Structures are given as structure tokens and as C-alpha cells.
């Protein structure tokens, strides 16, 4: 293709777009309860170590492939290993993000409904009957489908705007707003009477509470949270100019992602403990436990509690949108570059494909409940195969490809911008070692333990 490719306009834009992909539902509903369940600060310590020594190197491996080739996942691998069967592995990573997007956008749709409910003061009005609100909503047929459709449609609109006009503009604006909102919510949560118990729940280092499963979850969560192994970071890096420093954007993204996860953890758990209830897990934490918390708080300060409820579900929605956009872009980049489809029709094709599978995921809580795979409904099945299996497999492919298939000089050249970045030159042996040896072995172990668990 001779057509000139779009690039992100600045370092700020690169870090905001990548953080947009990384910061998502995983930070808000998974991180807080995983920390609480697995030994508090002990889990956070393992999470940080896993991020530094495993996830960041894999992030860099994806960035190196993406920026070296300025291509979509399939094209990138094909350029670097022409004629080999590696490109078929690249093709898998075109499909994995679309599978994730299909159920992710269903949850994105739920956050639209909850934002609407909080704008109508449904959670903060006195005498609200909470029992079964969430269950009834997700098991009904039409409204969750409509919300899923709206969510995906908004993603499509951002994607049609292009890399600069859509993705960059949206994330440059929404990411700072997201941080501001979570900061306000966290400050509010800290001021609630009894919030201290929530803080203690998260920071108390309990090494005895950290089991082998907990260690594997810390690594898995760090992968999921940094959007690794599905080609999103590769695709976004393909829009990064040759002048940028890949190490800086990788560390910047990992830092923002961790900061946001910690802020969300403190915000959510302080409020939950202040309300004196047991923290739920999974989607239940934000869609069942928190509305109840907002309601309890409303007895003291109805206005403040309503405002915080609105801000909270807006935060969930925006965090989900920026992640979903990155998943969407992988498929669009593939169609545009490999199949010569224009951006608009490519967006429409991906929209309908994902929408259809997403509809089935949404209905799998209600009318299609009886249709199960390995005892799971379609939604949970797709979540399980993508986050336990396909993401780890993708990360392994990227690490092995950079460590064993690409020439060391090429990896060095890309990582150090032709030897001009002094700090990167110094770090290179360590990073290369982590990509080449540590990442494949550790992922292999997580993989096997994940299959056994
Ligand atoms: N990182 C996102 C989150 O924390 C999820 C995601 C995974 C997004 C893979 C893109 C790719 O919610």
C-alpha cells in the first residue's frame, strides 16, 4: 500500500490513547476485589513486579513489532517474516480482540443503563427495592440489546473519525477527565465514616493470604489490564512516529494504568466498607454492590451521593469506551490495509460482526440461557477463552517472535531509535533477556496453571 498512514500527533497523544486502551473495566471491577481477596498489599507488590518484569517487556515487544512495520497485526508479522506461517498467528490476534469486544460492549451497554438510572436518581431515592434489579435487567431481552447497540455505535463513530480525528481527539480529552472524576470519587469515599476499613482491606500486606492462584491472578490481571496479547498495543504502536521513545510510552502507560487501578480500588472499597457490606466480585461489585452503597449514603447527603453515582457510572462508561475503541481498531486496520476496504465500510463490517455476536452474549443471560458451552453461557465462555487462553497465547507469540524470530539488531534498532536513546541502549540487554527468555517461560507456566485450575 502506498497510501500514507496516519500517526498520533504527540507523545501525550500516544500515552493517552494507550492508557485509554489499558484503563477499562478490568481496573474498576477486577482489580479492587482481586487485591482484597489475595492478601492486599502483598498482591499489589506481586502485581507491580509482574507488570515491570513481564507485562512491560511484552508491551515493548508488541510496540517494537508495530512501530517497526507501521502495519496492522497480520501485515506486521507478514512484513517481518515474509512467506512464513507466522502471519497466521498474527491473524489470530485480529480475531481475539473482536471476540473480547463482543462481550465487552455488552457490559459497556450495561454502564449506559446504569448512567441513565443514576441520572434519574433511581439509586439514591428513598425506599428503592434493590433485590434483583441487576438480574432482571440483564436477563431481559430488548433494553440490554439496545444499550449494547448504542455503545458499539458510539465506538464506531469514534473509529470512523480516524486515528487523529477520532481516537486521538477522544482520548486526549477523555483520559484527563477520567482521572479527574476518579479523583473526586476517591476523595468523597475517603470522607465517609468507616472508610478506613476499606483502605486497610487494600493496603494490609498479608503474605499468607497470597496463594499460588493469587500470584497467577496478579500476572493475569496485569496482562489483561495492559491490553496485552491481542494486538491492540501493536496496532496503536503502528501509529507511533519513529521519533517517539517506546520505553517512555510503555512505562507511562503502565504507570497510569496502575495509578488508576489503585485510585479505583480505594474509591470503591472505602465506599463499600463505609456502607458496612461485603464487597462483591465481578460485575456484581459495580452493578449490584455500589448502587446499594450510593443508596445508603443518600440517607446522609442525597445530592452529593447522587452526583457521585452519576460521576461513577460516567467513569465506567468512558473507561469502557476507550478500551473498546482500541479493540475495534485492530479489525478495522486489518481490513483497510490487507483487504483494501475503505475505513467507513470496514467500520460497518466490524460493527455488524461484533454486534451480532454481542447480541447473542447479551441474550445469553436471558432467552438464550439454556445454550451453554462447558457449563457456561456464551458471555462467560467467550470471556474465559479470551482472557485465560487467547490473550496468553497471543502474548507468547509476540514475545517469541521478537525474541527468537526477529534479528537482534533490528529489535535493538527499533527500541533505541537507531542507538540514539542512551537510557534505552543501557536497558536493552535486560529488556531483551526478559522478552526472549523470561516472558515465554512465565507465560507458559501461567498458561498451564490456568488450564489446570
Ligand atoms: N485493558 C482493558 C481493561 O482493563 C481490557 C482490554 C483487554 C482492552 C485487551 C483491550 C485489549 O478493561
Short mmCIF file of C-alpha atoms and ligand atoms in Angstrom, two decimals:
data_model
loop_
_atom_site.label_atom_id
_atom_site.label_comp_id
_atom_site.label_asym_id
_atom_site.label_seq_id
_atom_site.Cartn_x
_atom_site.Cartn_y
_atom_site.Cartn_z
CA UNK A 1 0.00 0.00 0.00
CA UNK A 2 1.38 3.35 -0.93
CA UNK A 3 -1.26 5.34 0.92
CA UNK A 4 0.29 7.42 3.69
CA UNK A 5 -0.60 6.22 7.15
CA UNK A 6 -1.91 8.31 9.98
CA UNK A 7 0.21 8.91 13.09
CA UNK A 8 -0.56 10.10 16.58
CA UNK A 9 0.35 13.76 16.80
CA UNK A 10 2.39 13.88 20.03
CA UNK A 11 3.84 11.85 22.90
CA UNK A 12 0.92 12.95 25.05
CA UNK A 13 -1.50 11.54 22.46
CA UNK A 14 0.36 8.21 22.32
CA UNK A 15 0.28 7.77 26.09
CA UNK A 16 -3.35 8.89 26.36
CA UNK A 17 -4.51 6.51 23.60
CA UNK A 18 -2.58 3.59 25.03
CA UNK A 19 -3.74 4.37 28.57
CA UNK A 20 -7.25 4.58 27.16
CA UNK A 21 -6.91 1.03 25.94
CA UNK A 22 -5.36 -0.17 29.18
CA UNK A 23 -7.65 1.58 31.65
CA UNK A 24 -11.01 -0.12 31.46
CA UNK A 25 -13.47 -2.35 33.22
CA UNK A 26 -10.59 -4.52 34.41
CA UNK A 27 -9.28 -1.67 36.58
CA UNK A 28 -12.66 -0.89 38.07
CA UNK A 29 -14.25 -4.23 38.78
CA UNK A 30 -11.47 -6.81 38.81
CA UNK A 31 -8.50 -5.09 40.40
CA UNK A 32 -10.22 -3.96 43.64
CA UNK A 33 -11.63 -7.33 44.62
CA UNK A 34 -8.58 -9.30 43.48
CA UNK A 35 -6.45 -7.15 45.78
CA UNK A 36 -8.82 -7.64 48.69
CA UNK A 37 -9.15 -11.37 48.17
CA UNK A 38 -5.45 -12.08 47.69
CA UNK A 39 -3.58 -10.51 50.54
CA UNK A 40 -3.95 -6.73 50.00
CA UNK A 41 -0.60 -5.01 49.59
CA UNK A 42 1.09 -8.39 49.07
CA UNK A 43 -0.96 -8.79 45.89
CA UNK A 44 -0.18 -5.21 44.82
CA UNK A 45 3.55 -5.94 45.27
CA UNK A 46 3.34 -9.03 43.05
CA UNK A 47 1.22 -7.10 40.56
CA UNK A 48 3.84 -4.34 40.29
CA UNK A 49 6.68 -6.85 39.91
CA UNK A 50 4.72 -8.78 37.27
CA UNK A 51 3.98 -5.54 35.42
CA UNK A 52 7.61 -4.43 35.44
CA UNK A 53 9.30 -7.71 34.58
CA UNK A 54 6.69 -9.41 32.44
CA UNK A 55 3.97 -7.12 31.14
CA UNK A 56 6.09 -4.09 30.26
CA UNK A 57 8.56 -6.26 28.25
CA UNK A 58 5.64 -7.85 26.35
CA UNK A 59 4.14 -4.41 25.86
CA UNK A 60 7.50 -3.36 24.38
CA UNK A 61 7.62 -6.48 22.18
CA UNK A 62 4.24 -5.51 20.69
CA UNK A 63 5.36 -1.90 20.34
CA UNK A 64 8.56 -2.94 18.55
CA UNK A 65 6.66 -5.07 16.00
CA UNK A 66 4.02 -2.37 15.47
CA UNK A 67 6.30 0.61 15.05
CA UNK A 68 8.94 -1.27 13.05
CA UNK A 69 6.40 -2.12 10.36
CA UNK A 70 3.74 0.60 10.67
CA UNK A 71 1.22 -2.15 9.89
CA UNK A 72 -1.80 -3.95 11.30
CA UNK A 73 -1.13 -7.18 13.26
CA UNK A 74 -1.36 -9.54 10.29
CA UNK A 75 0.60 -7.30 7.93
CA UNK A 76 3.24 -6.55 10.55
CA UNK A 77 4.12 -10.18 11.12
CA UNK A 78 3.97 -10.86 7.39
CA UNK A 79 6.41 -8.00 6.70
CA UNK A 80 8.89 -9.18 9.31
CA UNK A 81 8.70 -12.89 8.41
CA UNK A 82 7.56 -12.90 4.77
CA UNK A 83 6.15 -16.12 3.42
CA UNK A 84 6.32 -17.93 6.77
CA UNK A 85 3.38 -19.34 8.70
CA UNK A 86 3.91 -16.78 11.49
CA UNK A 87 1.39 -14.50 9.81
CA UNK A 88 -1.41 -16.96 10.58
CA UNK A 89 -0.62 -16.46 14.22
CA UNK A 90 -0.90 -12.74 13.51
CA UNK A 91 -4.33 -13.42 12.07
CA UNK A 92 -5.49 -15.00 15.35
CA UNK A 93 -4.76 -11.71 17.04
CA UNK A 94 -7.11 -10.00 14.58
CA UNK A 95 -9.96 -12.19 15.83
CA UNK A 96 -9.24 -12.25 19.57
CA UNK A 97 -9.93 -8.52 20.09
CA UNK A 98 -13.18 -8.84 18.20
CA UNK A 99 -14.27 -11.71 20.43
CA UNK A 100 -13.40 -9.63 23.50
CA UNK A 101 -15.18 -6.61 22.04
CA UNK A 102 -18.40 -8.59 21.53
CA UNK A 103 -18.92 -9.23 25.25
CA UNK A 104 -17.07 -6.10 26.45
CA UNK A 105 -19.58 -3.95 24.57
CA UNK A 106 -22.44 -5.74 26.31
CA UNK A 107 -21.02 -4.60 29.65
CA UNK A 108 -20.41 -1.16 28.12
CA UNK A 109 -24.14 -1.17 27.36
CA UNK A 110 -24.95 -2.00 30.99
CA UNK A 111 -22.99 1.05 32.08
CA UNK A 112 -25.17 3.22 29.81
CA UNK A 113 -28.29 1.86 31.55
CA UNK A 114 -26.75 2.48 34.97
CA UNK A 115 -25.75 6.00 34.00
CA UNK A 116 -29.34 6.65 32.93
CA UNK A 117 -30.65 5.16 36.18
CA UNK A 118 -28.34 7.35 38.23
CA UNK A 119 -29.35 10.44 36.24
CA UNK A 120 -32.95 9.59 37.14
CA UNK A 121 -31.89 9.29 40.82
CA UNK A 122 -33.06 5.68 40.78
CA UNK A 123 -30.34 4.58 43.18
CA UNK A 124 -30.45 7.47 45.57
CA UNK A 125 -34.21 7.84 46.01
CA UNK A 126 -35.57 6.61 49.35
CA UNK A 127 -37.25 3.17 49.51
CA UNK A 128 -35.60 1.72 46.40
CA UNK A 129 -36.06 -2.03 46.11
CA UNK A 130 -32.61 -3.33 45.13
CA UNK A 131 -33.25 -7.03 45.12
CA UNK A 132 -32.89 -8.41 41.65
CA UNK A 133 -32.60 -5.05 39.77
CA UNK A 134 -29.40 -6.14 38.06
CA UNK A 135 -30.53 -9.72 37.39
CA UNK A 136 -33.84 -8.58 35.95
CA UNK A 137 -32.14 -6.02 33.74
CA UNK A 138 -29.51 -8.29 32.20
CA UNK A 139 -31.90 -11.18 31.69
CA UNK A 140 -34.44 -9.08 29.81
CA UNK A 141 -34.22 -9.17 26.05
CA UNK A 142 -34.59 -5.76 24.46
CA UNK A 143 -33.18 -3.00 26.61
CA UNK A 144 -29.73 -4.56 27.18
CA UNK A 145 -29.58 -5.17 23.42
CA UNK A 146 -30.44 -1.56 22.73
CA UNK A 147 -27.75 -0.37 25.18
CA UNK A 148 -25.19 -2.71 23.62
CA UNK A 149 -26.07 -1.31 20.19
CA UNK A 150 -25.71 2.30 21.34
CA UNK A 151 -22.36 1.59 22.98
CA UNK A 152 -20.95 -0.11 19.89
CA UNK A 153 -22.35 2.62 17.66
CA UNK A 154 -20.51 5.30 19.64
CA UNK A 155 -17.29 3.26 19.30
CA UNK A 156 -17.89 3.06 15.55
CA UNK A 157 -18.36 6.83 15.32
CA UNK A 158 -15.02 7.42 17.06
CA UNK A 159 -13.31 4.87 14.79
CA UNK A 160 -14.73 6.42 11.61
CA UNK A 161 -13.15 9.72 12.70
CA UNK A 162 -9.75 8.11 12.07
CA UNK A 163 -6.61 7.79 14.17
CA UNK A 164 -6.08 11.53 14.67
CA UNK A 165 -9.58 12.89 14.29
CA UNK A 166 -11.26 10.06 16.21
CA UNK A 167 -9.09 8.03 18.57
CA UNK A 168 -6.55 10.74 19.42
CA UNK A 169 -9.10 13.51 19.92
CA UNK A 170 -11.35 11.33 22.06
CA UNK A 171 -8.61 10.00 24.30
CA UNK A 172 -6.80 13.35 24.67
CA UNK A 173 -10.00 14.76 26.05
CA UNK A 174 -11.49 11.83 27.93
CA UNK A 175 -8.46 10.44 29.77
CA UNK A 176 -7.70 13.57 31.84
CA UNK A 177 -11.44 13.83 32.59
CA UNK A 178 -11.45 10.20 33.69
CA UNK A 179 -8.61 10.82 36.13
CA UNK A 180 -10.30 13.91 37.50
CA UNK A 181 -13.55 12.02 38.04
CA UNK A 182 -11.95 9.07 39.81
CA UNK A 183 -10.02 11.52 41.99
CA UNK A 184 -13.23 13.28 43.04
CA UNK A 185 -14.94 9.94 43.75
CA UNK A 186 -11.95 8.74 45.77
CA UNK A 187 -11.86 11.90 47.87
CA UNK A 188 -15.60 11.56 48.51
CA UNK A 189 -15.17 7.90 49.52
CA UNK A 190 -12.35 8.77 51.92
CA UNK A 191 -14.55 11.26 53.75
CA UNK A 192 -17.25 8.68 54.51
CA UNK A 193 -17.41 7.45 58.09
CA UNK A 194 -15.92 3.95 58.28
CA UNK A 195 -13.94 4.31 55.04
CA UNK A 196 -10.73 3.39 56.84
CA UNK A 197 -11.68 -0.30 56.91
CA UNK A 198 -11.73 -0.29 53.10
CA UNK A 199 -8.30 1.30 52.93
CA UNK A 200 -6.96 -1.28 55.38
CA UNK A 201 -8.53 -4.08 53.33
CA UNK A 202 -6.43 -2.94 50.37
CA UNK A 203 -3.13 -1.99 51.99
CA UNK A 204 -2.68 -4.58 54.73
CA UNK A 205 0.12 -6.82 53.47
CA UNK A 206 -0.97 -10.38 54.17
CA UNK A 207 1.64 -12.63 52.60
CA UNK A 208 -0.05 -15.73 54.00
CA UNK A 209 -3.21 -14.78 52.07
CA UNK A 210 -1.29 -14.79 48.81
CA UNK A 211 -1.69 -18.26 47.33
CA UNK A 212 -0.26 -19.67 44.09
CA UNK A 213 -3.57 -18.90 42.44
CA UNK A 214 -3.29 -15.34 43.76
CA UNK A 215 0.14 -14.95 42.16
CA UNK A 216 -1.18 -16.30 38.84
CA UNK A 217 -4.14 -13.89 39.08
CA UNK A 218 -1.79 -10.95 39.70
CA UNK A 219 0.07 -11.79 36.50
CA UNK A 220 -3.12 -12.47 34.53
CA UNK A 221 -4.63 -9.20 35.73
CA UNK A 222 -1.53 -7.26 34.80
CA UNK A 223 -1.78 -8.69 31.27
CA UNK A 224 -5.46 -8.01 30.93
CA UNK A 225 -5.11 -4.55 32.34
CA UNK A 226 -2.34 -3.58 29.93
CA UNK A 227 -4.36 -4.98 26.98
CA UNK A 228 -1.60 -7.40 26.01
CA UNK A 229 -1.58 -10.30 23.59
CA UNK A 230 -4.48 -9.19 21.41
CA UNK A 231 -2.74 -6.81 19.04
CA UNK A 232 -4.21 -3.57 20.39
CA UNK A 233 -0.87 -2.27 21.62
CA UNK A 234 0.76 -3.47 18.40
CA UNK A 235 -1.82 -1.63 16.30
CA UNK A 236 -1.63 1.59 18.33
CA UNK A 237 2.19 1.43 18.21
CA UNK A 238 1.98 1.22 14.44
CA UNK A 239 0.63 4.78 14.60
CA UNK A 240 3.61 5.99 16.65
CA UNK A 241 6.20 8.05 14.83
CA UNK A 242 9.84 6.98 14.58
CA UNK A 243 10.88 9.86 16.82
CA UNK A 244 8.99 8.62 19.89
CA UNK A 245 10.61 6.70 22.71
CA UNK A 246 8.88 3.31 23.04
CA UNK A 247 10.20 2.75 26.55
CA UNK A 248 8.79 6.05 27.78
CA UNK A 249 5.34 5.39 26.33
CA UNK A 250 5.32 1.83 27.69
CA UNK A 251 6.30 2.90 31.20
CA UNK A 252 3.97 5.91 31.05
CA UNK A 253 1.02 3.71 30.11
CA UNK A 254 1.82 1.09 32.75
CA UNK A 255 2.20 3.85 35.37
CA UNK A 256 -1.14 5.50 34.55
CA UNK A 257 -2.85 2.13 34.44
CA UNK A 258 -1.56 1.21 37.90
CA UNK A 259 -2.39 4.63 39.31
CA UNK A 260 -5.94 4.42 38.02
CA UNK A 261 -6.40 0.86 39.33
CA UNK A 262 -5.24 1.95 42.80
CA UNK A 263 -7.48 5.02 42.80
CA UNK A 264 -10.46 2.95 41.67
CA UNK A 265 -9.62 0.35 44.32
CA UNK A 266 -9.55 2.93 47.11
CA UNK A 267 -12.66 4.70 45.83
CA UNK A 268 -14.72 1.53 45.53
CA UNK A 269 -13.59 -0.32 48.64
CA UNK A 270 -13.72 2.67 51.02
CA UNK A 271 -17.33 3.26 49.98
CA UNK A 272 -18.26 -0.41 50.23
CA UNK A 273 -16.80 -0.73 53.72
CA UNK A 274 -18.29 2.57 54.85
CA UNK A 275 -21.68 1.14 53.91
CA UNK A 276 -20.85 -1.90 56.01
CA UNK A 277 -21.40 -4.53 53.34
CA UNK A 278 -19.33 -7.38 51.95
CA UNK A 279 -17.56 -6.49 48.71
CA UNK A 280 -18.98 -8.45 45.77
CA UNK A 281 -16.86 -9.61 42.90
CA UNK A 282 -17.02 -9.36 39.12
CA UNK A 283 -19.75 -7.25 37.54
CA UNK A 284 -21.71 -7.63 40.77
CA UNK A 285 -19.28 -5.29 42.52
CA UNK A 286 -20.12 -2.26 40.42
CA UNK A 287 -23.64 -3.06 39.27
CA UNK A 288 -25.07 -4.58 42.47
CA UNK A 289 -22.95 -3.57 45.45
CA UNK A 290 -22.26 0.05 44.50
CA UNK A 291 -25.84 1.17 43.75
CA UNK A 292 -26.70 -0.14 47.19
CA UNK A 293 -23.78 1.86 48.65
CA UNK A 294 -24.97 5.04 46.89
CA UNK A 295 -28.41 4.46 48.33
CA UNK A 296 -27.13 4.06 51.89
CA UNK A 297 -25.02 7.20 51.55
CA UNK A 298 -28.01 9.13 50.24
CA UNK A 299 -29.64 8.99 53.66
CA UNK A 300 -26.90 11.39 54.88
CA UNK A 301 -26.34 13.51 51.79
CA UNK A 302 -28.75 12.80 48.93
CA UNK A 303 -27.39 15.41 46.50
CA UNK A 304 -23.72 14.56 46.92
CA UNK A 305 -24.42 10.86 46.72
CA UNK A 306 -26.46 11.30 43.51
CA UNK A 307 -23.71 13.36 41.92
CA UNK A 308 -21.09 10.75 42.83
CA UNK A 309 -23.30 7.95 41.44
CA UNK A 310 -23.58 9.83 38.13
CA UNK A 311 -19.83 10.54 38.03
CA UNK A 312 -19.08 6.92 38.83
CA UNK A 313 -21.13 5.38 36.03
CA UNK A 314 -19.84 8.02 33.62
CA UNK A 315 -16.32 6.95 34.60
CA UNK A 316 -17.17 3.29 33.95
CA UNK A 317 -18.70 4.18 30.59
CA UNK A 318 -15.78 6.30 29.35
CA UNK A 319 -13.19 3.80 30.60
CA UNK A 320 -15.03 1.03 28.75
CA UNK A 321 -15.37 3.15 25.58
CA UNK A 322 -11.68 3.98 25.22
CA UNK A 323 -10.76 0.29 25.69
CA UNK A 324 -13.45 -0.88 23.26
CA UNK A 325 -12.24 1.59 20.63
CA UNK A 326 -8.76 0.05 20.76
CA UNK A 327 -10.22 -3.43 20.26
CA UNK A 328 -12.32 -2.18 17.33
CA UNK A 329 -9.33 -0.53 15.65
CA UNK A 330 -7.39 -3.81 15.34
CA UNK A 331 -10.03 -5.26 13.00
CA UNK A 332 -10.50 -2.05 11.04
CA UNK A 333 -6.75 -1.61 10.48
CA UNK A 334 -6.62 -5.17 9.16
CA UNK A 335 -9.47 -4.70 6.68
CA UNK A 336 -8.20 -1.31 5.49
CA UNK A 337 -4.62 -2.43 4.92
CA UNK A 338 -4.91 -6.07 3.96
CA UNK A 339 -8.23 -6.13 2.14
CA UNK A 340 -8.18 -2.62 0.69
CA UNK A 341 -11.52 -1.73 2.22
CA UNK A 342 -12.08 1.96 2.95
CA UNK A 343 -12.29 2.97 6.61
CA UNK A 344 -16.02 3.61 6.59
CA UNK A 345 -17.17 0.26 5.14
CA UNK A 346 -14.51 -1.53 7.23
CA UNK A 347 -16.04 0.02 10.35
CA UNK A 348 -19.52 -1.05 9.24
CA UNK A 349 -18.38 -4.64 8.62
CA UNK A 350 -16.70 -4.93 12.04
CA UNK A 351 -19.67 -3.22 13.68
CA UNK A 352 -22.16 -5.78 12.37
CA UNK A 353 -19.97 -8.81 13.04
CA UNK A 354 -19.27 -7.80 16.61
CA UNK A 355 -22.81 -6.56 17.16
CA UNK A 356 -24.27 -9.93 16.18
CA UNK A 357 -22.04 -11.98 18.48
CA UNK A 358 -22.57 -9.36 21.20
CA UNK A 359 -26.36 -9.72 20.83
CA UNK A 360 -26.02 -13.43 21.47
CA UNK A 361 -23.81 -12.73 24.51
CA UNK A 362 -26.37 -10.30 25.84
CA UNK A 363 -29.23 -12.75 25.29
CA UNK A 364 -27.22 -15.50 26.95
CA UNK A 365 -28.33 -14.07 30.32
CA UNK A 366 -31.99 -14.36 29.33
CA UNK A 367 -33.69 -16.04 26.36
CA UNK A 368 -30.53 -17.93 25.32
CA UNK A 369 -29.63 -19.01 28.86
CA UNK A 370 -30.15 -22.67 28.01
CA UNK A 371 -27.41 -22.59 25.37
CA UNK A 372 -24.22 -23.40 27.26
CA UNK A 373 -20.65 -24.35 26.35
CA UNK A 374 -18.64 -26.18 29.00
CA UNK A 375 -21.34 -25.26 31.52
CA UNK A 376 -21.02 -21.55 30.79
CA UNK A 377 -23.31 -19.20 28.95
CA UNK A 378 -21.90 -17.67 25.77
CA UNK A 379 -20.84 -14.45 27.54
CA UNK A 380 -18.78 -16.26 30.20
CA UNK A 381 -17.44 -18.75 27.70
CA UNK A 382 -16.06 -16.03 25.41
CA UNK A 383 -14.65 -14.17 28.41
CA UNK A 384 -12.96 -17.34 29.62
CA UNK A 385 -11.40 -18.42 26.33
CA UNK A 386 -10.20 -14.92 25.51
CA UNK A 387 -8.76 -13.90 28.86
CA UNK A 388 -7.47 -17.30 30.02
CA UNK A 389 -6.35 -18.70 26.74
CA UNK A 390 -6.16 -16.43 23.70
CA UNK A 391 -4.55 -13.43 25.43
CA UNK A 392 -1.80 -15.55 26.97
CA UNK A 393 -1.26 -17.34 23.66
CA UNK A 394 -1.04 -14.01 21.80
CA UNK A 395 1.43 -12.59 24.33
CA UNK A 396 3.56 -15.71 23.98
CA UNK A 397 3.55 -15.39 20.17
CA UNK A 398 4.67 -11.74 20.33
CA UNK A 399 7.42 -12.45 22.87
CA UNK A 400 8.77 -15.46 20.97
CA UNK A 401 8.54 -13.60 17.67
CA UNK A 402 10.59 -10.65 18.91
CA UNK A 403 12.98 -12.77 20.97
CA UNK A 404 13.62 -15.62 18.56
CA UNK A 405 12.43 -14.74 15.06
CA UNK A 406 13.36 -11.08 14.61
CA UNK A 407 17.02 -10.19 14.25
CA UNK A 408 18.54 -8.88 17.48
CA UNK A 409 19.96 -5.84 15.61
CA UNK A 410 16.50 -4.94 14.34
CA UNK A 411 14.98 -5.19 17.80
CA UNK A 412 17.84 -3.06 19.16
CA UNK A 413 17.47 -0.54 16.38
CA UNK A 414 13.74 -0.10 16.97
CA UNK A 415 13.98 0.01 20.75
CA UNK A 416 16.81 2.52 20.86
CA UNK A 417 15.80 4.60 17.81
CA UNK A 418 18.93 3.55 15.97
CA UNK A 419 21.13 3.73 19.09
CA UNK A 420 20.31 7.37 19.79
CA UNK A 421 18.44 6.93 23.08
CA UNK A 422 21.12 6.45 25.72
CA UNK A 423 18.94 5.14 28.51
CA UNK A 424 17.28 2.63 26.16
CA UNK A 425 20.69 1.46 24.97
CA UNK A 426 21.61 0.74 28.62
CA UNK A 427 18.33 -1.07 29.33
CA UNK A 428 18.32 -3.10 26.14
CA UNK A 429 20.16 -6.24 27.36
CA UNK A 430 17.78 -6.57 30.32
CA UNK A 431 14.63 -5.94 28.26
CA UNK A 432 15.79 -8.32 25.54
CA UNK A 433 16.51 -11.03 28.11
CA UNK A 434 13.07 -10.55 29.67
CA UNK A 435 11.36 -10.77 26.27
CA UNK A 436 13.39 -13.68 24.97
CA UNK A 437 13.60 -15.97 27.99
CA UNK A 438 11.54 -14.83 30.96
CA UNK A 439 8.26 -13.95 29.23
CA UNK A 440 7.79 -17.22 27.27
CA UNK A 441 8.66 -19.38 30.29
CA UNK A 442 6.46 -17.47 32.75
CA UNK A 443 3.53 -17.27 30.34
CA UNK A 444 3.90 -21.00 29.72
CA UNK A 445 3.64 -21.59 33.46
CA UNK A 446 0.60 -19.29 33.88
CA UNK A 447 -0.94 -20.97 30.89
CA UNK A 448 -0.54 -24.45 32.25
CA UNK A 449 -1.64 -23.46 35.75
CA UNK A 450 -4.63 -21.66 34.21
CA UNK A 451 -5.63 -24.79 32.36
CA UNK A 452 -5.23 -26.93 35.45
CA UNK A 453 -7.07 -24.54 37.80
N1 LIG B 1 -7.32 -3.40 29.43
C1 LIG B 1 -8.73 -3.39 29.37
C2 LIG B 1 -9.33 -3.31 30.77
O1 LIG B 1 -8.63 -3.23 31.74
C3 LIG B 1 -9.29 -4.59 28.66
C4 LIG B 1 -8.70 -4.83 27.31
C5 LIG B 1 -8.08 -6.03 27.05
C6 LIG B 1 -8.74 -3.85 26.34
C7 LIG B 1 -7.48 -6.25 25.83
C8 LIG B 1 -8.12 -4.05 25.11
C9 LIG B 1 -7.48 -5.26 24.87
O2 LIG B 1 -10.51 -3.34 30.93
#
